[in-house]
Amino acid sequence: IVFMGEIRFGFELYCIRLLKLKGIKLVDIVHDVERYDTSRNQKSILKEQRSGQGRFNLIYKCFDALFVHGSYSRQKFLELYDVAHHRVHQIPMGTSELFLEEVPACTSEKMKHILRIPEDKPVLLFFGTLNKYKGVHDLIEAFALIRQAHDAHLLIAGFPGKDIDLDALEQGAANLGITKHIS
């Protein structure tokens, strides 16, 4: 079994078909059901759906199982791609039962100490790849409004995508006067 984490390019179809010819079972987690434009100077968030849509339909048909995040993503995936319903599985987003079963490797108090965040401050967490389509710029602007009402801290944990200008993000936070409340 080959478990893929992301299919980005239509030309990957050739490699995927080769694996199928070898009798290998293929599984993929489709993190982004719709194809987002992550080029630095994009005009819209979504890529033109027709460009590459047919190629991705062929790619996804090769997989024995596909996983998506949540019921909305499963429904959207099945609308966009001609893949057998029984091959598309939804991963439920975090449940309280899952988190109650796990013993944390580090307490929130210890993590706040490591990150130099005062213990009494609530923390807003952004976790994941920083891409424009996820609204990181909007999050920083919204956080400035939150800071007017609450003494909170914004923790951004993730690697910037190629469409993110870190200097522009930092300058935006500085212009809003919230730099020291973000890590």
PDB file of C-alpha atoms in Angstrom:
ATOM      1  CA  ILE A   1       0.000   0.000   0.000  1.00  0.00           C
ATOM      2  CA  VAL A   2       1.249   3.468  -0.892  1.00  0.00           C
ATOM      3  CA  PHE A   3      -0.285   6.203   1.231  1.00  0.00           C
ATOM      4  CA  MET A   4      -0.043   9.628  -0.358  1.00  0.00           C
ATOM      5  CA  GLY A   5      -0.437  12.890   1.495  1.00  0.00           C
ATOM      6  CA  GLU A   6      -1.204  15.214  -1.360  1.00  0.00           C
ATOM      7  CA  ILE A   7      -1.537  15.190  -5.119  1.00  0.00           C
ATOM      8  CA  ARG A   8      -0.506  18.547  -6.563  1.00  0.00           C
ATOM      9  CA  PHE A   9       0.106  18.116 -10.248  1.00  0.00           C
ATOM     10  CA  GLY A  10      -1.777  16.493 -13.093  1.00  0.00           C
ATOM     11  CA  PHE A  11       1.372  14.820 -14.432  1.00  0.00           C
ATOM     12  CA  GLU A  12       1.430  12.653 -11.290  1.00  0.00           C
ATOM     13  CA  LEU A  13      -1.187  10.548 -13.087  1.00  0.00           C
ATOM     14  CA  TYR A  14       1.594   8.732 -14.962  1.00  0.00           C
ATOM     15  CA  CYS A  15       3.379   7.643 -11.775  1.00  0.00           C
ATOM     16  CA  ILE A  16       0.110   6.681 -10.109  1.00  0.00           C
ATOM     17  CA  ARG A  17      -0.921   4.529 -13.089  1.00  0.00           C
ATOM     18  CA  LEU A  18       2.481   2.827 -13.031  1.00  0.00           C
ATOM     19  CA  LEU A  19       1.984   1.958  -9.355  1.00  0.00           C
ATOM     20  CA  LYS A  20      -1.487   0.582 -10.125  1.00  0.00           C
ATOM     21  CA  LEU A  21      -0.076  -1.573 -12.942  1.00  0.00           C
ATOM     22  CA  LYS A  22       2.334  -3.056 -10.385  1.00  0.00           C
ATOM     23  CA  GLY A  23      -0.675  -4.088  -8.269  1.00  0.00           C
ATOM     24  CA  ILE A  24      -0.016  -1.605  -5.501  1.00  0.00           C
ATOM     25  CA  LYS A  25      -2.976  -0.385  -3.454  1.00  0.00           C
ATOM     26  CA  LEU A  26      -3.198   3.416  -3.353  1.00  0.00           C
ATOM     27  CA  VAL A  27      -4.605   5.628  -0.615  1.00  0.00           C
ATOM     28  CA  ASP A  28      -4.654   9.436  -0.416  1.00  0.00           C
ATOM     29  CA  ILE A  29      -5.698  12.097   2.053  1.00  0.00           C
ATOM     30  CA  VAL A  30      -7.286  14.884   0.035  1.00  0.00           C
ATOM     31  CA  HIS A  31      -6.550  17.861   2.268  1.00  0.00           C
ATOM     32  CA  ASP A  32      -7.953  20.384  -0.189  1.00  0.00           C
ATOM     33  CA  VAL A  33     -10.948  19.070  -2.104  1.00  0.00           C
ATOM     34  CA  GLU A  34     -11.074  22.181  -4.271  1.00  0.00           C
ATOM     35  CA  ARG A  35      -7.889  23.203  -6.039  1.00  0.00           C
ATOM     36  CA  TYR A  36      -6.528  26.438  -4.592  1.00  0.00           C
ATOM     37  CA  ASP A  37      -4.281  28.855  -6.402  1.00  0.00           C
ATOM     38  CA  THR A  38      -1.186  29.215  -4.237  1.00  0.00           C
ATOM     39  CA  SER A  39       0.842  31.327  -6.650  1.00  0.00           C
ATOM     40  CA  ARG A  40       2.092  34.527  -5.037  1.00  0.00           C
ATOM     41  CA  ASN A  41       0.173  36.977  -7.245  1.00  0.00           C
ATOM     42  CA  GLN A  42      -3.082  35.087  -7.712  1.00  0.00           C
ATOM     43  CA  LYS A  43      -6.255  37.025  -8.438  1.00  0.00           C
ATOM     44  CA  SER A  44      -8.681  34.499  -6.978  1.00  0.00           C
ATOM     45  CA  ILE A  45      -8.438  31.847  -4.314  1.00  0.00           C
ATOM     46  CA  LEU A  46      -9.664  28.908  -6.386  1.00  0.00           C
ATOM     47  CA  LYS A  47      -7.915  27.680  -9.486  1.00  0.00           C
ATOM     48  CA  GLU A  48     -10.008  27.609 -12.613  1.00  0.00           C
ATOM     49  CA  GLN A  49     -11.957  24.391 -12.017  1.00  0.00           C
ATOM     50  CA  ARG A  50     -11.952  23.285 -15.648  1.00  0.00           C
ATOM     51  CA  SER A  51      -8.188  23.464 -15.979  1.00  0.00           C
ATOM     52  CA  GLY A  52      -6.876  20.198 -14.645  1.00  0.00           C
ATOM     53  CA  GLN A  53     -10.247  18.993 -13.370  1.00  0.00           C
ATOM     54  CA  GLY A  54     -10.372  16.120 -15.861  1.00  0.00           C
ATOM     55  CA  ARG A  55      -6.823  15.061 -15.060  1.00  0.00           C
ATOM     56  CA  PHE A  56      -7.527  15.023 -11.319  1.00  0.00           C
ATOM     57  CA  ASN A  57     -10.690  13.030 -11.934  1.00  0.00           C
ATOM     58  CA  LEU A  58      -8.552  10.370 -13.653  1.00  0.00           C
ATOM     59  CA  ILE A  59      -6.025  10.482 -10.814  1.00  0.00           C
ATOM     60  CA  TYR A  60      -8.592  10.038  -8.051  1.00  0.00           C
ATOM     61  CA  LYS A  61     -10.245   7.129  -9.908  1.00  0.00           C
ATOM     62  CA  CYS A  62      -6.952   5.212  -9.509  1.00  0.00           C
ATOM     63  CA  PHE A  63      -7.119   5.236  -5.718  1.00  0.00           C
ATOM     64  CA  ASP A  64      -8.484   2.355  -3.681  1.00  0.00           C
ATOM     65  CA  ALA A  65      -9.395   4.704  -0.835  1.00  0.00           C
ATOM     66  CA  LEU A  66      -9.537   8.471  -0.459  1.00  0.00           C
ATOM     67  CA  PHE A  67      -9.878  10.318   2.832  1.00  0.00           C
ATOM     68  CA  VAL A  68     -11.267  13.826   3.271  1.00  0.00           C
ATOM     69  CA  HIS A  69     -11.713  16.020   6.346  1.00  0.00           C
ATOM     70  CA  GLY A  70     -15.363  16.134   7.372  1.00  0.00           C
ATOM     71  CA  SER A  71     -18.762  15.574   5.791  1.00  0.00           C
ATOM     72  CA  TYR A  72     -18.794  18.866   3.842  1.00  0.00           C
ATOM     73  CA  SER A  73     -15.515  17.963   2.132  1.00  0.00           C
ATOM     74  CA  ARG A  74     -16.801  14.487   1.301  1.00  0.00           C
ATOM     75  CA  GLN A  75     -19.955  15.903  -0.268  1.00  0.00           C
ATOM     76  CA  LYS A  76     -17.970  18.515  -2.236  1.00  0.00           C
ATOM     77  CA  PHE A  77     -15.456  15.893  -3.390  1.00  0.00           C
ATOM     78  CA  LEU A  78     -18.234  13.633  -4.686  1.00  0.00           C
ATOM     79  CA  GLU A  79     -19.759  16.605  -6.544  1.00  0.00           C
ATOM     80  CA  LEU A  80     -16.458  17.494  -8.212  1.00  0.00           C
ATOM     81  CA  TYR A  81     -15.081  14.048  -9.050  1.00  0.00           C
ATOM     82  CA  ASP A  82     -16.560  10.923 -10.589  1.00  0.00           C
ATOM     83  CA  VAL A  83     -15.296   8.502  -7.951  1.00  0.00           C
ATOM     84  CA  ALA A  84     -17.235   5.625  -6.415  1.00  0.00           C
ATOM     85  CA  HIS A  85     -18.841   6.786  -3.155  1.00  0.00           C
ATOM     86  CA  HIS A  86     -17.601   3.771  -1.207  1.00  0.00           C
ATOM     87  CA  ARG A  87     -13.972   4.767  -1.876  1.00  0.00           C
ATOM     88  CA  VAL A  88     -14.331   8.219  -0.283  1.00  0.00           C
ATOM     89  CA  HIS A  89     -14.133   8.210   3.513  1.00  0.00           C
ATOM     90  CA  GLN A  90     -14.502  11.097   5.897  1.00  0.00           C
ATOM     91  CA  ILE A  91     -12.104  11.673   8.747  1.00  0.00           C
ATOM     92  CA  PRO A  92     -14.113  13.286  11.522  1.00  0.00           C
ATOM     93  CA  MET A  93     -12.550  16.469  12.792  1.00  0.00           C
ATOM     94  CA  GLY A  94     -11.204  16.314  16.351  1.00  0.00           C
ATOM     95  CA  THR A  95     -13.585  15.034  18.970  1.00  0.00           C
ATOM     96  CA  SER A  96     -13.436  15.677  22.677  1.00  0.00           C
ATOM     97  CA  GLU A  97     -13.298  11.926  23.323  1.00  0.00           C
ATOM     98  CA  LEU A  98     -10.072  11.636  21.337  1.00  0.00           C
ATOM     99  CA  PHE A  99      -8.433  14.457  23.240  1.00  0.00           C
ATOM    100  CA  LEU A 100      -9.588  13.135  26.606  1.00  0.00           C
ATOM    101  CA  GLU A 101      -7.959   9.765  25.889  1.00  0.00           C
ATOM    102  CA  GLU A 102      -4.544  11.166  25.034  1.00  0.00           C
ATOM    103  CA  VAL A 103      -2.073  12.196  27.689  1.00  0.00           C
ATOM    104  CA  PRO A 104      -0.544  15.508  26.606  1.00  0.00           C
ATOM    105  CA  ALA A 105       3.205  15.539  26.108  1.00  0.00           C
ATOM    106  CA  CYS A 106       3.311  19.055  27.505  1.00  0.00           C
ATOM    107  CA  THR A 107       0.882  21.073  29.615  1.00  0.00           C
ATOM    108  CA  SER A 108      -0.488  24.371  28.335  1.00  0.00           C
ATOM    109  CA  GLU A 109       1.207  26.128  31.261  1.00  0.00           C
ATOM    110  CA  LYS A 110       4.596  24.677  30.323  1.00  0.00           C
ATOM    111  CA  MET A 111       4.081  25.532  26.639  1.00  0.00           C
ATOM    112  CA  LYS A 112       3.152  29.115  27.543  1.00  0.00           C
ATOM    113  CA  HIS A 113       6.333  29.310  29.628  1.00  0.00           C
ATOM    114  CA  ILE A 114       8.459  28.006  26.733  1.00  0.00           C
ATOM    115  CA  LEU A 115       6.846  30.495  24.309  1.00  0.00           C
ATOM    116  CA  ARG A 116       7.018  33.339  26.867  1.00  0.00           C
ATOM    117  CA  ILE A 117       3.250  33.867  26.861  1.00  0.00           C
ATOM    118  CA  PRO A 118       1.835  35.007  30.217  1.00  0.00           C
ATOM    119  CA  GLU A 119      -0.103  32.164  31.880  1.00  0.00           C
ATOM    120  CA  ASP A 120      -3.259  34.226  32.361  1.00  0.00           C
ATOM    121  CA  LYS A 121      -3.625  35.097  28.646  1.00  0.00           C
ATOM    122  CA  PRO A 122      -6.012  33.123  26.460  1.00  0.00           C
ATOM    123  CA  VAL A 123      -4.334  31.885  23.286  1.00  0.00           C
ATOM    124  CA  LEU A 124      -5.811  31.838  19.788  1.00  0.00           C
ATOM    125  CA  LEU A 125      -4.048  29.154  17.729  1.00  0.00           C
ATOM    126  CA  PHE A 126      -3.588  28.972  13.975  1.00  0.00           C
ATOM    127  CA  PHE A 127      -2.082  25.606  13.067  1.00  0.00           C
ATOM    128  CA  GLY A 128      -1.178  24.472   9.566  1.00  0.00           C
ATOM    129  CA  THR A 129       0.455  25.629   6.382  1.00  0.00           C
ATOM    130  CA  LEU A 130       0.147  29.384   5.972  1.00  0.00           C
ATOM    131  CA  ASN A 131      -1.570  30.041   2.653  1.00  0.00           C
ATOM    132  CA  LYS A 132      -3.483  33.081   1.461  1.00  0.00           C
ATOM    133  CA  TYR A 133      -6.621  31.031   0.879  1.00  0.00           C
ATOM    134  CA  LYS A 134      -6.686  30.208   4.601  1.00  0.00           C
ATOM    135  CA  GLY A 135      -7.032  33.901   5.405  1.00  0.00           C
ATOM    136  CA  VAL A 136      -3.933  34.450   7.545  1.00  0.00           C
ATOM    137  CA  HIS A 137      -3.970  38.175   6.709  1.00  0.00           C
ATOM    138  CA  ASP A 138      -7.645  38.313   7.735  1.00  0.00           C
ATOM    139  CA  LEU A 139      -6.850  36.454  10.949  1.00  0.00           C
ATOM    140  CA  ILE A 140      -4.264  39.067  11.920  1.00  0.00           C
ATOM    141  CA  GLU A 141      -6.727  41.892  11.232  1.00  0.00           C
ATOM    142  CA  ALA A 142      -9.459  40.085  13.201  1.00  0.00           C
ATOM    143  CA  PHE A 143      -7.038  39.472  16.050  1.00  0.00           C
ATOM    144  CA  ALA A 144      -6.391  43.223  16.295  1.00  0.00           C
ATOM    145  CA  LEU A 145     -10.137  43.626  16.958  1.00  0.00           C
ATOM    146  CA  ILE A 146     -10.078  40.813  19.521  1.00  0.00           C
ATOM    147  CA  ARG A 147      -7.179  42.538  21.268  1.00  0.00           C
ATOM    148  CA  GLN A 148      -9.358  45.626  21.772  1.00  0.00           C
ATOM    149  CA  ALA A 149     -11.710  43.588  23.981  1.00  0.00           C
ATOM    150  CA  HIS A 150      -9.482  40.823  25.390  1.00  0.00           C
ATOM    151  CA  ASP A 151      -5.889  40.545  26.525  1.00  0.00           C
ATOM    152  CA  ALA A 152      -5.166  37.542  24.304  1.00  0.00           C
ATOM    153  CA  HIS A 153      -2.217  36.125  22.364  1.00  0.00           C
ATOM    154  CA  LEU A 154      -2.146  34.777  18.804  1.00  0.00           C
ATOM    155  CA  LEU A 155       0.060  31.747  18.195  1.00  0.00           C
ATOM    156  CA  ILE A 156       0.746  30.964  14.542  1.00  0.00           C
ATOM    157  CA  ALA A 157       2.251  27.499  14.134  1.00  0.00           C
ATOM    158  CA  GLY A 158       3.006  26.472  10.593  1.00  0.00           C
ATOM    159  CA  PHE A 159       5.268  26.734   7.596  1.00  0.00           C
ATOM    160  CA  PRO A 160       4.554  29.526   5.096  1.00  0.00           C
ATOM    161  CA  GLY A 161       3.376  28.492   1.635  1.00  0.00           C
ATOM    162  CA  LYS A 162       4.909  30.041  -1.454  1.00  0.00           C
ATOM    163  CA  ASP A 163       2.055  32.542  -1.740  1.00  0.00           C
ATOM    164  CA  ILE A 164       2.716  34.087   1.693  1.00  0.00           C
ATOM    165  CA  ASP A 165       4.887  37.158   2.104  1.00  0.00           C
ATOM    166  CA  LEU A 166       6.080  36.931   5.726  1.00  0.00           C
ATOM    167  CA  ASP A 167       7.416  40.484   5.661  1.00  0.00           C
ATOM    168  CA  ALA A 168       3.969  41.747   4.638  1.00  0.00           C
ATOM    169  CA  LEU A 169       2.332  39.735   7.440  1.00  0.00           C
ATOM    170  CA  GLU A 170       4.776  41.115  10.003  1.00  0.00           C
ATOM    171  CA  GLN A 171       4.343  44.650   8.679  1.00  0.00           C
ATOM    172  CA  GLY A 172       0.560  44.273   8.865  1.00  0.00           C
ATOM    173  CA  ALA A 173       0.806  43.189  12.511  1.00  0.00           C
ATOM    174  CA  ALA A 174       3.187  46.078  13.251  1.00  0.00           C
ATOM    175  CA  ASN A 175       0.816  48.584  11.602  1.00  0.00           C
ATOM    176  CA  LEU A 176      -1.984  47.272  13.843  1.00  0.00           C
ATOM    177  CA  GLY A 177       0.237  47.492  16.937  1.00  0.00           C
ATOM    178  CA  ILE A 178      -0.120  43.822  17.835  1.00  0.00           C
ATOM    179  CA  THR A 179       3.348  42.419  17.044  1.00  0.00           C
ATOM    180  CA  LYS A 180       4.235  41.689  20.665  1.00  0.00           C
ATOM    181  CA  HIS A 181       0.991  39.703  21.048  1.00  0.00           C
ATOM    182  CA  ILE A 182       1.784  37.283  18.205  1.00  0.00           C
ATOM    183  CA  SER A 183       4.303  34.467  18.122  1.00  0.00           C
TER     184      SER A 183
END
